[in-house]
Amino acid sequence: FAGTYAFYRYRIRQILKIQEVRNKIARDLHDDIGSTVGSISLFSQVASVKLMQEKPEEIQTILEKIKTSSREIVDKTSDAVWAVKAGNDTLKNLVFRMESYAASLFGTAGIQFNIDYDQSTSETKLEMSLRKNLFYIYKEALHNIIKYAVCTEVNIIIKKIGNKLELVIEDNGKGFHHAGIGSEGLGNDPVAKGERLYNGNGIKNMQSRAEEIGGKLKIDSVPGKGTSIKVTVKLSP
Protein backbone atom coordinates (compact mmCIF):
# COMPACT_ATOMS: atom_id res chain seq x y z
CA PHE A 1 0.00 0.00 0.00
CA ALA A 2 2.77 2.45 0.90
CA GLY A 3 4.47 1.85 -2.45
CA THR A 4 1.22 2.44 -4.36
CA TYR A 5 0.55 5.65 -2.44
CA ALA A 6 4.09 6.92 -3.06
CA PHE A 7 3.72 6.23 -6.79
CA TYR A 8 0.36 8.01 -6.80
CA ARG A 9 1.91 11.08 -5.11
CA TYR A 10 4.76 11.03 -7.64
CA ARG A 11 2.34 10.92 -10.59
CA ILE A 12 0.30 13.81 -9.17
CA ARG A 13 3.48 15.92 -8.77
CA GLN A 14 4.48 15.13 -12.34
CA ILE A 15 1.05 16.12 -13.69
CA LEU A 16 1.08 19.38 -11.73
CA LYS A 17 4.61 20.12 -12.92
CA ILE A 18 3.61 19.59 -16.57
CA GLN A 19 0.54 21.78 -16.11
CA GLU A 20 2.68 24.53 -14.58
CA VAL A 21 5.04 24.46 -17.57
CA ARG A 22 2.11 24.59 -20.00
CA ASN A 23 0.60 27.54 -18.15
CA LYS A 24 3.94 29.37 -18.28
CA ILE A 25 4.29 28.72 -22.01
CA ALA A 26 0.75 29.99 -22.55
CA ARG A 27 1.47 33.18 -20.57
CA ASP A 28 4.75 33.81 -22.39
CA LEU A 29 3.13 33.19 -25.75
CA HIS A 30 0.22 35.49 -24.91
CA ASP A 31 2.60 38.30 -23.88
CA ASP A 32 4.95 37.85 -26.84
CA ILE A 33 2.25 37.62 -29.47
CA GLY A 34 0.23 40.45 -27.92
CA SER A 35 3.26 42.73 -28.01
CA THR A 36 4.19 41.76 -31.57
CA VAL A 37 0.63 42.15 -32.88
CA GLY A 38 0.54 45.59 -31.26
CA SER A 39 3.72 46.51 -33.16
CA ILE A 40 2.23 45.29 -36.44
CA SER A 41 -0.89 47.37 -35.82
CA LEU A 42 1.24 50.46 -35.15
CA PHE A 43 3.40 49.86 -38.24
CA SER A 44 0.24 49.51 -40.35
CA GLN A 45 -1.09 52.84 -39.12
CA VAL A 46 2.23 54.55 -39.90
CA ALA A 47 2.25 52.94 -43.36
CA SER A 48 -1.20 54.40 -44.05
CA VAL A 49 0.04 57.87 -43.14
CA LYS A 50 3.13 57.49 -45.36
CA LEU A 51 0.91 56.28 -48.21
CA MET A 52 -1.16 59.46 -48.01
CA GLN A 53 2.06 61.47 -47.91
CA GLU A 54 3.26 59.59 -51.02
CA LYS A 55 6.55 58.39 -49.49
CA PRO A 56 7.01 54.92 -51.04
CA GLU A 57 10.61 54.47 -49.83
CA GLU A 58 9.52 54.85 -46.20
CA ILE A 59 6.56 52.53 -46.75
CA GLN A 60 8.94 49.82 -47.95
CA THR A 61 10.92 50.04 -44.69
CA ILE A 62 7.74 49.76 -42.64
CA LEU A 63 6.55 46.76 -44.67
CA GLU A 64 9.84 45.01 -43.93
CA LYS A 65 9.26 45.58 -40.22
CA ILE A 66 5.75 44.12 -40.53
CA LYS A 67 7.20 41.11 -42.35
CA THR A 68 9.80 40.56 -39.63
CA SER A 69 7.22 40.86 -36.84
CA SER A 70 4.89 38.42 -38.60
CA ARG A 71 7.74 35.94 -38.91
CA GLU A 72 8.39 36.27 -35.17
CA ILE A 73 4.79 35.32 -34.40
CA VAL A 74 5.05 32.22 -36.59
CA ASP A 75 8.36 31.19 -34.98
CA LYS A 76 7.18 31.72 -31.40
CA THR A 77 3.94 29.84 -32.02
CA SER A 78 5.84 26.99 -33.66
CA ASP A 79 8.29 26.77 -30.73
CA ALA A 80 5.43 26.70 -28.20
CA VAL A 81 3.53 23.97 -30.07
CA TRP A 82 6.70 21.89 -30.39
CA ALA A 83 7.51 22.25 -26.68
CA VAL A 84 4.12 21.03 -25.42
CA LYS A 85 3.72 18.14 -27.88
CA ALA A 86 4.31 14.90 -25.97
CA GLY A 87 5.69 13.16 -29.07
CA ASN A 88 8.73 15.46 -29.02
CA ASP A 89 10.02 14.22 -25.66
CA THR A 90 13.12 12.36 -26.91
CA LEU A 91 16.66 13.61 -27.43
CA LYS A 92 16.55 12.76 -31.14
CA ASN A 93 13.56 15.10 -31.62
CA LEU A 94 15.45 17.91 -29.89
CA VAL A 95 18.54 17.28 -32.04
CA PHE A 96 16.44 17.24 -35.21
CA ARG A 97 14.88 20.61 -34.35
CA MET A 98 18.29 22.04 -33.45
CA GLU A 99 19.73 20.86 -36.76
CA SER A 100 16.83 22.31 -38.76
CA TYR A 101 17.12 25.65 -36.98
CA ALA A 102 20.89 25.86 -37.46
CA ALA A 103 20.53 25.03 -41.17
CA SER A 104 17.98 27.80 -41.70
CA LEU A 105 20.00 30.37 -39.73
CA PHE A 106 23.55 29.58 -40.80
CA GLY A 107 22.73 28.72 -44.40
CA THR A 108 22.10 32.31 -45.42
CA ALA A 109 25.11 33.51 -43.39
CA GLY A 110 27.55 31.12 -45.07
CA ILE A 111 28.57 29.52 -41.77
CA GLN A 112 29.45 25.82 -41.71
CA PHE A 113 28.09 23.83 -38.77
CA ASN A 114 28.25 20.32 -37.41
CA ILE A 115 26.08 18.58 -34.81
CA ASP A 116 27.67 15.66 -32.99
CA TYR A 117 25.74 13.39 -30.63
CA ASP A 118 25.71 9.74 -29.65
CA GLN A 119 22.78 8.16 -31.48
CA SER A 120 22.64 5.35 -28.92
CA THR A 121 21.16 7.97 -26.55
CA SER A 122 18.56 9.17 -29.08
CA GLU A 123 15.58 7.75 -27.14
CA THR A 124 16.56 9.51 -23.90
CA LYS A 125 13.43 11.16 -22.49
CA LEU A 126 13.45 14.91 -21.84
CA GLU A 127 10.88 16.70 -19.71
CA MET A 128 8.88 19.46 -21.35
CA SER A 129 10.51 22.26 -19.34
CA LEU A 130 14.00 20.92 -20.01
CA ARG A 131 13.66 20.59 -23.78
CA LYS A 132 11.92 23.98 -24.04
CA ASN A 133 14.56 25.90 -22.10
CA LEU A 134 17.47 23.99 -23.62
CA PHE A 135 16.22 24.82 -27.11
CA TYR A 136 15.69 28.49 -26.23
CA ILE A 137 19.23 28.70 -24.82
CA TYR A 138 20.45 27.15 -28.05
CA LYS A 139 18.52 29.68 -30.16
CA GLU A 140 19.90 32.60 -28.14
CA ALA A 141 23.44 31.28 -28.54
CA LEU A 142 23.06 30.90 -32.31
CA HIS A 143 21.64 34.41 -32.67
CA ASN A 144 24.57 35.83 -30.72
CA ILE A 145 26.94 33.97 -33.03
CA ILE A 146 25.28 35.50 -36.08
CA LYS A 147 25.36 39.00 -34.60
CA TYR A 148 28.77 39.10 -32.96
CA ALA A 149 31.08 36.14 -33.60
CA VAL A 150 32.20 36.83 -37.20
CA CYS A 151 32.95 33.11 -37.56
CA THR A 152 33.05 30.53 -40.34
CA GLU A 153 32.46 27.34 -38.35
CA VAL A 154 30.25 26.23 -35.46
CA ASN A 155 30.42 22.89 -33.66
CA ILE A 156 27.45 21.70 -31.61
CA ILE A 157 28.10 18.76 -29.29
CA ILE A 158 25.44 16.96 -27.26
CA LYS A 159 26.53 14.36 -24.71
CA LYS A 160 24.78 12.23 -22.14
CA ILE A 161 27.18 11.68 -19.24
CA GLY A 162 25.63 9.47 -16.58
CA ASN A 163 22.43 11.18 -15.48
CA LYS A 164 23.42 14.52 -17.02
CA LEU A 165 23.00 16.07 -20.45
CA GLU A 166 25.64 18.45 -21.78
CA LEU A 167 25.19 20.89 -24.67
CA VAL A 168 28.29 22.63 -26.05
CA ILE A 169 28.25 25.29 -28.78
CA GLU A 170 31.66 26.38 -30.08
CA ASP A 171 32.55 28.92 -32.76
CA ASN A 172 35.85 29.96 -34.34
CA GLY A 173 34.97 33.65 -34.31
CA LYS A 174 36.66 36.73 -32.90
CA GLY A 175 35.82 36.00 -29.28
CA PHE A 176 35.93 38.71 -26.63
CA HIS A 177 37.65 39.67 -23.37
CA HIS A 178 36.02 37.42 -20.89
CA ALA A 179 36.80 35.94 -17.47
CA GLY A 180 34.22 33.19 -17.81
CA ILE A 181 30.58 33.09 -16.79
CA GLY A 182 29.08 30.35 -14.67
CA SER A 183 25.57 29.88 -13.33
CA GLU A 184 26.67 31.37 -10.00
CA GLY A 185 26.48 34.87 -11.50
CA LEU A 186 27.77 37.31 -14.04
CA GLY A 187 30.44 38.63 -11.69
CA ASN A 188 32.39 41.68 -12.83
CA ASP A 189 32.54 40.72 -16.48
CA PRO A 190 32.22 44.03 -18.41
CA VAL A 191 30.66 42.31 -21.41
CA ALA A 192 27.92 40.71 -19.33
CA LYS A 193 27.24 44.08 -17.70
CA GLY A 194 26.56 45.77 -20.98
CA GLU A 195 29.86 46.80 -22.64
CA ARG A 196 28.78 44.60 -25.45
CA LEU A 197 30.98 42.85 -27.91
CA TYR A 198 28.47 40.14 -27.05
CA ASN A 199 24.80 40.41 -26.15
CA GLY A 200 24.68 40.98 -22.38
CA ASN A 201 20.90 40.55 -22.23
CA GLY A 202 21.21 37.36 -24.25
CA ILE A 203 23.69 35.96 -21.73
CA LYS A 204 21.36 36.81 -18.86
CA ASN A 205 18.45 35.15 -20.66
CA MET A 206 20.48 31.99 -21.20
CA GLN A 207 21.59 31.96 -17.59
CA SER A 208 18.03 32.43 -16.33
CA ARG A 209 16.77 29.55 -18.48
CA ALA A 210 19.60 27.29 -17.31
CA GLU A 211 18.73 28.03 -13.68
CA GLU A 212 15.04 27.35 -14.37
CA ILE A 213 15.87 23.72 -15.23
CA GLY A 214 18.46 23.36 -12.47
CA GLY A 215 21.33 23.51 -14.93
CA LYS A 216 24.68 25.27 -15.15
CA LEU A 217 25.78 27.68 -17.86
CA LYS A 218 29.44 28.27 -18.60
CA ILE A 219 30.80 30.65 -21.24
CA ASP A 220 34.48 30.84 -22.14
CA SER A 221 35.97 33.15 -24.74
CA VAL A 222 39.38 34.40 -25.80
CA PRO A 223 39.90 37.23 -28.31
CA GLY A 224 40.80 35.75 -31.69
CA LYS A 225 40.11 32.18 -30.54
CA GLY A 226 36.34 31.96 -30.51
CA THR A 227 33.70 31.30 -27.89
CA SER A 228 32.41 28.18 -26.13
CA ILE A 229 29.02 27.94 -24.44
CA LYS A 230 28.27 24.89 -22.29
CA VAL A 231 25.02 23.98 -20.58
CA THR A 232 24.86 21.02 -18.19
CA VAL A 233 21.53 19.74 -16.85
CA LYS A 234 20.51 16.80 -14.72
CA LEU A 235 18.07 14.36 -16.33
CA SER A 236 15.03 13.02 -14.50
CA PRO A 237 15.29 9.38 -13.38
PDB file of C-alpha atoms in Angstrom, residues 3-230:
ATOM      1  CA  GLY A   3       4.470   1.851  -2.446  1.00  0.00           C
ATOM      2  CA  THR A   4       1.225   2.438  -4.362  1.00  0.00           C
ATOM      3  CA  TYR A   5       0.549   5.654  -2.441  1.00  0.00           C
ATOM      4  CA  ALA A   6       4.088   6.921  -3.062  1.00  0.00           C
ATOM      5  CA  PHE A   7       3.724   6.233  -6.795  1.00  0.00           C
ATOM      6  CA  TYR A   8       0.359   8.010  -6.804  1.00  0.00           C
ATOM      7  CA  ARG A   9       1.907  11.080  -5.113  1.00  0.00           C
ATOM      8  CA  TYR A  10       4.762  11.027  -7.640  1.00  0.00           C
ATOM      9  CA  ARG A  11       2.339  10.919 -10.590  1.00  0.00           C
ATOM     10  CA  ILE A  12       0.301  13.811  -9.174  1.00  0.00           C
ATOM     11  CA  ARG A  13       3.478  15.917  -8.765  1.00  0.00           C
ATOM     12  CA  GLN A  14       4.480  15.134 -12.342  1.00  0.00           C
ATOM     13  CA  ILE A  15       1.052  16.118 -13.691  1.00  0.00           C
ATOM     14  CA  LEU A  16       1.077  19.378 -11.726  1.00  0.00           C
ATOM     15  CA  LYS A  17       4.611  20.123 -12.920  1.00  0.00           C
ATOM     16  CA  ILE A  18       3.613  19.592 -16.568  1.00  0.00           C
ATOM     17  CA  GLN A  19       0.541  21.778 -16.109  1.00  0.00           C
ATOM     18  CA  GLU A  20       2.680  24.526 -14.581  1.00  0.00           C
ATOM     19  CA  VAL A  21       5.039  24.462 -17.565  1.00  0.00           C
ATOM     20  CA  ARG A  22       2.113  24.586 -20.004  1.00  0.00           C
ATOM     21  CA  ASN A  23       0.603  27.535 -18.155  1.00  0.00           C
ATOM     22  CA  LYS A  24       3.937  29.374 -18.276  1.00  0.00           C
ATOM     23  CA  ILE A  25       4.295  28.721 -22.012  1.00  0.00           C
ATOM     24  CA  ALA A  26       0.748  29.993 -22.550  1.00  0.00           C
ATOM     25  CA  ARG A  27       1.469  33.178 -20.566  1.00  0.00           C
ATOM     26  CA  ASP A  28       4.748  33.809 -22.386  1.00  0.00           C
ATOM     27  CA  LEU A  29       3.132  33.194 -25.750  1.00  0.00           C
ATOM     28  CA  HIS A  30       0.224  35.494 -24.912  1.00  0.00           C
ATOM     29  CA  ASP A  31       2.597  38.297 -23.876  1.00  0.00           C
ATOM     30  CA  ASP A  32       4.953  37.849 -26.840  1.00  0.00           C
ATOM     31  CA  ILE A  33       2.246  37.624 -29.474  1.00  0.00           C
ATOM     32  CA  GLY A  34       0.230  40.446 -27.919  1.00  0.00           C
ATOM     33  CA  SER A  35       3.261  42.729 -28.008  1.00  0.00           C
ATOM     34  CA  THR A  36       4.186  41.763 -31.571  1.00  0.00           C
ATOM     35  CA  VAL A  37       0.631  42.153 -32.876  1.00  0.00           C
ATOM     36  CA  GLY A  38       0.538  45.586 -31.260  1.00  0.00           C
ATOM     37  CA  SER A  39       3.718  46.513 -33.159  1.00  0.00           C
ATOM     38  CA  ILE A  40       2.228  45.289 -36.438  1.00  0.00           C
ATOM     39  CA  SER A  41      -0.891  47.372 -35.823  1.00  0.00           C
ATOM     40  CA  LEU A  42       1.236  50.464 -35.153  1.00  0.00           C
ATOM     41  CA  PHE A  43       3.396  49.863 -38.239  1.00  0.00           C
ATOM     42  CA  SER A  44       0.242  49.508 -40.351  1.00  0.00           C
ATOM     43  CA  GLN A  45      -1.088  52.844 -39.123  1.00  0.00           C
ATOM     44  CA  VAL A  46       2.231  54.553 -39.896  1.00  0.00           C
ATOM     45  CA  ALA A  47       2.254  52.937 -43.359  1.00  0.00           C
ATOM     46  CA  SER A  48      -1.200  54.396 -44.049  1.00  0.00           C
ATOM     47  CA  VAL A  49       0.040  57.869 -43.141  1.00  0.00           C
ATOM     48  CA  LYS A  50       3.125  57.491 -45.359  1.00  0.00           C
ATOM     49  CA  LEU A  51       0.909  56.284 -48.209  1.00  0.00           C
ATOM     50  CA  MET A  52      -1.165  59.462 -48.012  1.00  0.00           C
ATOM     51  CA  GLN A  53       2.058  61.467 -47.911  1.00  0.00           C
ATOM     52  CA  GLU A  54       3.262  59.591 -51.021  1.00  0.00           C
ATOM     53  CA  LYS A  55       6.546  58.387 -49.491  1.00  0.00           C
ATOM     54  CA  PRO A  56       7.015  54.916 -51.040  1.00  0.00           C
ATOM     55  CA  GLU A  57      10.610  54.466 -49.827  1.00  0.00           C
ATOM     56  CA  GLU A  58       9.523  54.851 -46.202  1.00  0.00           C
ATOM     57  CA  ILE A  59       6.561  52.534 -46.751  1.00  0.00           C
ATOM     58  CA  GLN A  60       8.944  49.819 -47.954  1.00  0.00           C
ATOM     59  CA  THR A  61      10.924  50.041 -44.692  1.00  0.00           C
ATOM     60  CA  ILE A  62       7.738  49.761 -42.637  1.00  0.00           C
ATOM     61  CA  LEU A  63       6.551  46.764 -44.666  1.00  0.00           C
ATOM     62  CA  GLU A  64       9.845  45.008 -43.930  1.00  0.00           C
ATOM     63  CA  LYS A  65       9.257  45.577 -40.216  1.00  0.00           C
ATOM     64  CA  ILE A  66       5.748  44.118 -40.529  1.00  0.00           C
ATOM     65  CA  LYS A  67       7.203  41.107 -42.355  1.00  0.00           C
ATOM     66  CA  THR A  68       9.796  40.560 -39.628  1.00  0.00           C
ATOM     67  CA  SER A  69       7.221  40.862 -36.845  1.00  0.00           C
ATOM     68  CA  SER A  70       4.886  38.424 -38.600  1.00  0.00           C
ATOM     69  CA  ARG A  71       7.744  35.938 -38.907  1.00  0.00           C
ATOM     70  CA  GLU A  72       8.395  36.274 -35.170  1.00  0.00           C
ATOM     71  CA  ILE A  73       4.788  35.316 -34.398  1.00  0.00           C
ATOM     72  CA  VAL A  74       5.047  32.218 -36.585  1.00  0.00           C
ATOM     73  CA  ASP A  75       8.357  31.190 -34.985  1.00  0.00           C
ATOM     74  CA  LYS A  76       7.178  31.719 -31.398  1.00  0.00           C
ATOM     75  CA  THR A  77       3.944  29.836 -32.019  1.00  0.00           C
ATOM     76  CA  SER A  78       5.845  26.992 -33.659  1.00  0.00           C
ATOM     77  CA  ASP A  79       8.287  26.767 -30.726  1.00  0.00           C
ATOM     78  CA  ALA A  80       5.431  26.699 -28.199  1.00  0.00           C
ATOM     79  CA  VAL A  81       3.527  23.972 -30.073  1.00  0.00           C
ATOM     80  CA  TRP A  82       6.698  21.889 -30.388  1.00  0.00           C
ATOM     81  CA  ALA A  83       7.506  22.255 -26.680  1.00  0.00           C
ATOM     82  CA  VAL A  84       4.120  21.034 -25.415  1.00  0.00           C
ATOM     83  CA  LYS A  85       3.722  18.140 -27.877  1.00  0.00           C
ATOM     84  CA  ALA A  86       4.308  14.902 -25.972  1.00  0.00           C
ATOM     85  CA  GLY A  87       5.690  13.162 -29.069  1.00  0.00           C
ATOM     86  CA  ASN A  88       8.734  15.459 -29.021  1.00  0.00           C
ATOM     87  CA  ASP A  89      10.025  14.221 -25.655  1.00  0.00           C
ATOM     88  CA  THR A  90      13.122  12.357 -26.909  1.00  0.00           C
ATOM     89  CA  LEU A  91      16.662  13.608 -27.430  1.00  0.00           C
ATOM     90  CA  LYS A  92      16.545  12.761 -31.141  1.00  0.00           C
ATOM     91  CA  ASN A  93      13.565  15.104 -31.619  1.00  0.00           C
ATOM     92  CA  LEU A  94      15.448  17.912 -29.894  1.00  0.00           C
ATOM     93  CA  VAL A  95      18.540  17.284 -32.040  1.00  0.00           C
ATOM     94  CA  PHE A  96      16.436  17.243 -35.211  1.00  0.00           C
ATOM     95  CA  ARG A  97      14.881  20.610 -34.348  1.00  0.00           C
ATOM     96  CA  MET A  98      18.290  22.040 -33.453  1.00  0.00           C
ATOM     97  CA  GLU A  99      19.729  20.857 -36.763  1.00  0.00           C
ATOM     98  CA  SER A 100      16.830  22.315 -38.762  1.00  0.00           C
ATOM     99  CA  TYR A 101      17.122  25.649 -36.981  1.00  0.00           C
ATOM    100  CA  ALA A 102      20.891  25.855 -37.460  1.00  0.00           C
ATOM    101  CA  ALA A 103      20.528  25.026 -41.167  1.00  0.00           C
ATOM    102  CA  SER A 104      17.978  27.804 -41.702  1.00  0.00           C
ATOM    103  CA  LEU A 105      19.997  30.372 -39.731  1.00  0.00           C
ATOM    104  CA  PHE A 106      23.555  29.578 -40.800  1.00  0.00           C
ATOM    105  CA  GLY A 107      22.735  28.717 -44.396  1.00  0.00           C
ATOM    106  CA  THR A 108      22.102  32.310 -45.420  1.00  0.00           C
ATOM    107  CA  ALA A 109      25.111  33.508 -43.389  1.00  0.00           C
ATOM    108  CA  GLY A 110      27.551  31.124 -45.070  1.00  0.00           C
ATOM    109  CA  ILE A 111      28.573  29.516 -41.772  1.00  0.00           C
ATOM    110  CA  GLN A 112      29.449  25.816 -41.707  1.00  0.00           C
ATOM    111  CA  PHE A 113      28.091  23.830 -38.769  1.00  0.00           C
ATOM    112  CA  ASN A 114      28.246  20.316 -37.408  1.00  0.00           C
ATOM    113  CA  ILE A 115      26.080  18.580 -34.806  1.00  0.00           C
ATOM    114  CA  ASP A 116      27.666  15.660 -32.987  1.00  0.00           C
ATOM    115  CA  TYR A 117      25.743  13.393 -30.629  1.00  0.00           C
ATOM    116  CA  ASP A 118      25.714   9.739 -29.651  1.00  0.00           C
ATOM    117  CA  GLN A 119      22.783   8.158 -31.483  1.00  0.00           C
ATOM    118  CA  SER A 120      22.641   5.348 -28.921  1.00  0.00           C
ATOM    119  CA  THR A 121      21.162   7.967 -26.546  1.00  0.00           C
ATOM    120  CA  SER A 122      18.556   9.166 -29.082  1.00  0.00           C
ATOM    121  CA  GLU A 123      15.585   7.747 -27.143  1.00  0.00           C
ATOM    122  CA  THR A 124      16.556   9.514 -23.898  1.00  0.00           C
ATOM    123  CA  LYS A 125      13.426  11.159 -22.491  1.00  0.00           C
ATOM    124  CA  LEU A 126      13.445  14.907 -21.843  1.00  0.00           C
ATOM    125  CA  GLU A 127      10.878  16.704 -19.708  1.00  0.00           C
ATOM    126  CA  MET A 128       8.879  19.465 -21.350  1.00  0.00           C
ATOM    127  CA  SER A 129      10.511  22.257 -19.340  1.00  0.00           C
ATOM    128  CA  LEU A 130      14.003  20.917 -20.010  1.00  0.00           C
ATOM    129  CA  ARG A 131      13.663  20.594 -23.779  1.00  0.00           C
ATOM    130  CA  LYS A 132      11.922  23.976 -24.044  1.00  0.00           C
ATOM    131  CA  ASN A 133      14.561  25.900 -22.099  1.00  0.00           C
ATOM    132  CA  LEU A 134      17.468  23.993 -23.622  1.00  0.00           C
ATOM    133  CA  PHE A 135      16.220  24.816 -27.114  1.00  0.00           C
ATOM    134  CA  TYR A 136      15.693  28.488 -26.234  1.00  0.00           C
ATOM    135  CA  ILE A 137      19.235  28.698 -24.821  1.00  0.00           C
ATOM    136  CA  TYR A 138      20.446  27.149 -28.054  1.00  0.00           C
ATOM    137  CA  LYS A 139      18.517  29.684 -30.164  1.00  0.00           C
ATOM    138  CA  GLU A 140      19.898  32.596 -28.135  1.00  0.00           C
ATOM    139  CA  ALA A 141      23.439  31.279 -28.537  1.00  0.00           C
ATOM    140  CA  LEU A 142      23.059  30.905 -32.307  1.00  0.00           C
ATOM    141  CA  HIS A 143      21.638  34.405 -32.668  1.00  0.00           C
ATOM    142  CA  ASN A 144      24.566  35.833 -30.721  1.00  0.00           C
ATOM    143  CA  ILE A 145      26.943  33.967 -33.033  1.00  0.00           C
ATOM    144  CA  ILE A 146      25.277  35.497 -36.084  1.00  0.00           C
ATOM    145  CA  LYS A 147      25.362  38.997 -34.596  1.00  0.00           C
ATOM    146  CA  TYR A 148      28.769  39.099 -32.958  1.00  0.00           C
ATOM    147  CA  ALA A 149      31.079  36.145 -33.599  1.00  0.00           C
ATOM    148  CA  VAL A 150      32.203  36.827 -37.203  1.00  0.00           C
ATOM    149  CA  CYS A 151      32.947  33.106 -37.561  1.00  0.00           C
ATOM    150  CA  THR A 152      33.047  30.530 -40.345  1.00  0.00           C
ATOM    151  CA  GLU A 153      32.462  27.336 -38.353  1.00  0.00           C
ATOM    152  CA  VAL A 154      30.245  26.234 -35.461  1.00  0.00           C
ATOM    153  CA  ASN A 155      30.416  22.891 -33.657  1.00  0.00           C
ATOM    154  CA  ILE A 156      27.446  21.695 -31.610  1.00  0.00           C
ATOM    155  CA  ILE A 157      28.104  18.762 -29.292  1.00  0.00           C
ATOM    156  CA  ILE A 158      25.437  16.964 -27.257  1.00  0.00           C
ATOM    157  CA  LYS A 159      26.531  14.362 -24.708  1.00  0.00           C
ATOM    158  CA  LYS A 160      24.781  12.226 -22.145  1.00  0.00           C
ATOM    159  CA  ILE A 161      27.181  11.682 -19.240  1.00  0.00           C
ATOM    160  CA  GLY A 162      25.633   9.473 -16.578  1.00  0.00           C
ATOM    161  CA  ASN A 163      22.427  11.184 -15.481  1.00  0.00           C
ATOM    162  CA  LYS A 164      23.415  14.521 -17.021  1.00  0.00           C
ATOM    163  CA  LEU A 165      22.998  16.067 -20.453  1.00  0.00           C
ATOM    164  CA  GLU A 166      25.643  18.449 -21.784  1.00  0.00           C
ATOM    165  CA  LEU A 167      25.192  20.891 -24.671  1.00  0.00           C
ATOM    166  CA  VAL A 168      28.287  22.630 -26.045  1.00  0.00           C
ATOM    167  CA  ILE A 169      28.248  25.292 -28.783  1.00  0.00           C
ATOM    168  CA  GLU A 170      31.663  26.379 -30.085  1.00  0.00           C
ATOM    169  CA  ASP A 171      32.546  28.923 -32.757  1.00  0.00           C
ATOM    170  CA  ASN A 172      35.852  29.963 -34.343  1.00  0.00           C
ATOM    171  CA  GLY A 173      34.968  33.654 -34.306  1.00  0.00           C
ATOM    172  CA  LYS A 174      36.660  36.731 -32.904  1.00  0.00           C
ATOM    173  CA  GLY A 175      35.820  35.995 -29.277  1.00  0.00           C
ATOM    174  CA  PHE A 176      35.930  38.708 -26.627  1.00  0.00           C
ATOM    175  CA  HIS A 177      37.655  39.668 -23.370  1.00  0.00           C
ATOM    176  CA  HIS A 178      36.024  37.415 -20.891  1.00  0.00           C
ATOM    177  CA  ALA A 179      36.801  35.942 -17.466  1.00  0.00           C
ATOM    178  CA  GLY A 180      34.225  33.190 -17.814  1.00  0.00           C
ATOM    179  CA  ILE A 181      30.579  33.094 -16.794  1.00  0.00           C
ATOM    180  CA  GLY A 182      29.078  30.346 -14.671  1.00  0.00           C
ATOM    181  CA  SER A 183      25.566  29.883 -13.328  1.00  0.00           C
ATOM    182  CA  GLU A 184      26.672  31.366 -10.003  1.00  0.00           C
ATOM    183  CA  GLY A 185      26.478  34.867 -11.498  1.00  0.00           C
ATOM    184  CA  LEU A 186      27.773  37.314 -14.045  1.00  0.00           C
ATOM    185  CA  GLY A 187      30.439  38.629 -11.693  1.00  0.00           C
ATOM    186  CA  ASN A 188      32.390  41.677 -12.827  1.00  0.00           C
ATOM    187  CA  ASP A 189      32.544  40.722 -16.478  1.00  0.00           C
ATOM    188  CA  PRO A 190      32.222  44.031 -18.408  1.00  0.00           C
ATOM    189  CA  VAL A 191      30.661  42.313 -21.408  1.00  0.00           C
ATOM    190  CA  ALA A 192      27.916  40.707 -19.327  1.00  0.00           C
ATOM    191  CA  LYS A 193      27.240  44.075 -17.697  1.00  0.00           C
ATOM    192  CA  GLY A 194      26.562  45.766 -20.983  1.00  0.00           C
ATOM    193  CA  GLU A 195      29.857  46.799 -22.643  1.00  0.00           C
ATOM    194  CA  ARG A 196      28.780  44.599 -25.446  1.00  0.00           C
ATOM    195  CA  LEU A 197      30.980  42.845 -27.912  1.00  0.00           C
ATOM    196  CA  TYR A 198      28.472  40.139 -27.054  1.00  0.00           C
ATOM    197  CA  ASN A 199      24.797  40.406 -26.148  1.00  0.00           C
ATOM    198  CA  GLY A 200      24.677  40.976 -22.383  1.00  0.00           C
ATOM    199  CA  ASN A 201      20.902  40.549 -22.228  1.00  0.00           C
ATOM    200  CA  GLY A 202      21.212  37.363 -24.251  1.00  0.00           C
ATOM    201  CA  ILE A 203      23.692  35.957 -21.732  1.00  0.00           C
ATOM    202  CA  LYS A 204      21.358  36.806 -18.857  1.00  0.00           C
ATOM    203  CA  ASN A 205      18.452  35.147 -20.659  1.00  0.00           C
ATOM    204  CA  MET A 206      20.477  31.986 -21.198  1.00  0.00           C
ATOM    205  CA  GLN A 207      21.587  31.960 -17.590  1.00  0.00           C
ATOM    206  CA  SER A 208      18.033  32.433 -16.329  1.00  0.00           C
ATOM    207  CA  ARG A 209      16.772  29.554 -18.477  1.00  0.00           C
ATOM    208  CA  ALA A 210      19.596  27.291 -17.307  1.00  0.00           C
ATOM    209  CA  GLU A 211      18.725  28.035 -13.676  1.00  0.00           C
ATOM    210  CA  GLU A 212      15.036  27.346 -14.370  1.00  0.00           C
ATOM    211  CA  ILE A 213      15.869  23.724 -15.231  1.00  0.00           C
ATOM    212  CA  GLY A 214      18.462  23.362 -12.470  1.00  0.00           C
ATOM    213  CA  GLY A 215      21.335  23.513 -14.931  1.00  0.00           C
ATOM    214  CA  LYS A 216      24.677  25.266 -15.154  1.00  0.00           C
ATOM    215  CA  LEU A 217      25.776  27.677 -17.862  1.00  0.00           C
ATOM    216  CA  LYS A 218      29.440  28.266 -18.600  1.00  0.00           C
ATOM    217  CA  ILE A 219      30.798  30.651 -21.240  1.00  0.00           C
ATOM    218  CA  ASP A 220      34.478  30.842 -22.137  1.00  0.00           C
ATOM    219  CA  SER A 221      35.969  33.150 -24.741  1.00  0.00           C
ATOM    220  CA  VAL A 222      39.381  34.399 -25.803  1.00  0.00           C
ATOM    221  CA  PRO A 223      39.901  37.234 -28.310  1.00  0.00           C
ATOM    222  CA  GLY A 224      40.800  35.748 -31.686  1.00  0.00           C
ATOM    223  CA  LYS A 225      40.107  32.180 -30.538  1.00  0.00           C
ATOM    224  CA  GLY A 226      36.338  31.959 -30.510  1.00  0.00           C
ATOM    225  CA  THR A 227      33.705  31.303 -27.886  1.00  0.00           C
ATOM    226  CA  SER A 228      32.410  28.184 -26.134  1.00  0.00           C
ATOM    227  CA  ILE A 229      29.021  27.937 -24.443  1.00  0.00           C
ATOM    228  CA  LYS A 230      28.274  24.887 -22.288  1.00  0.00           C
TER     229      LYS A 230
END
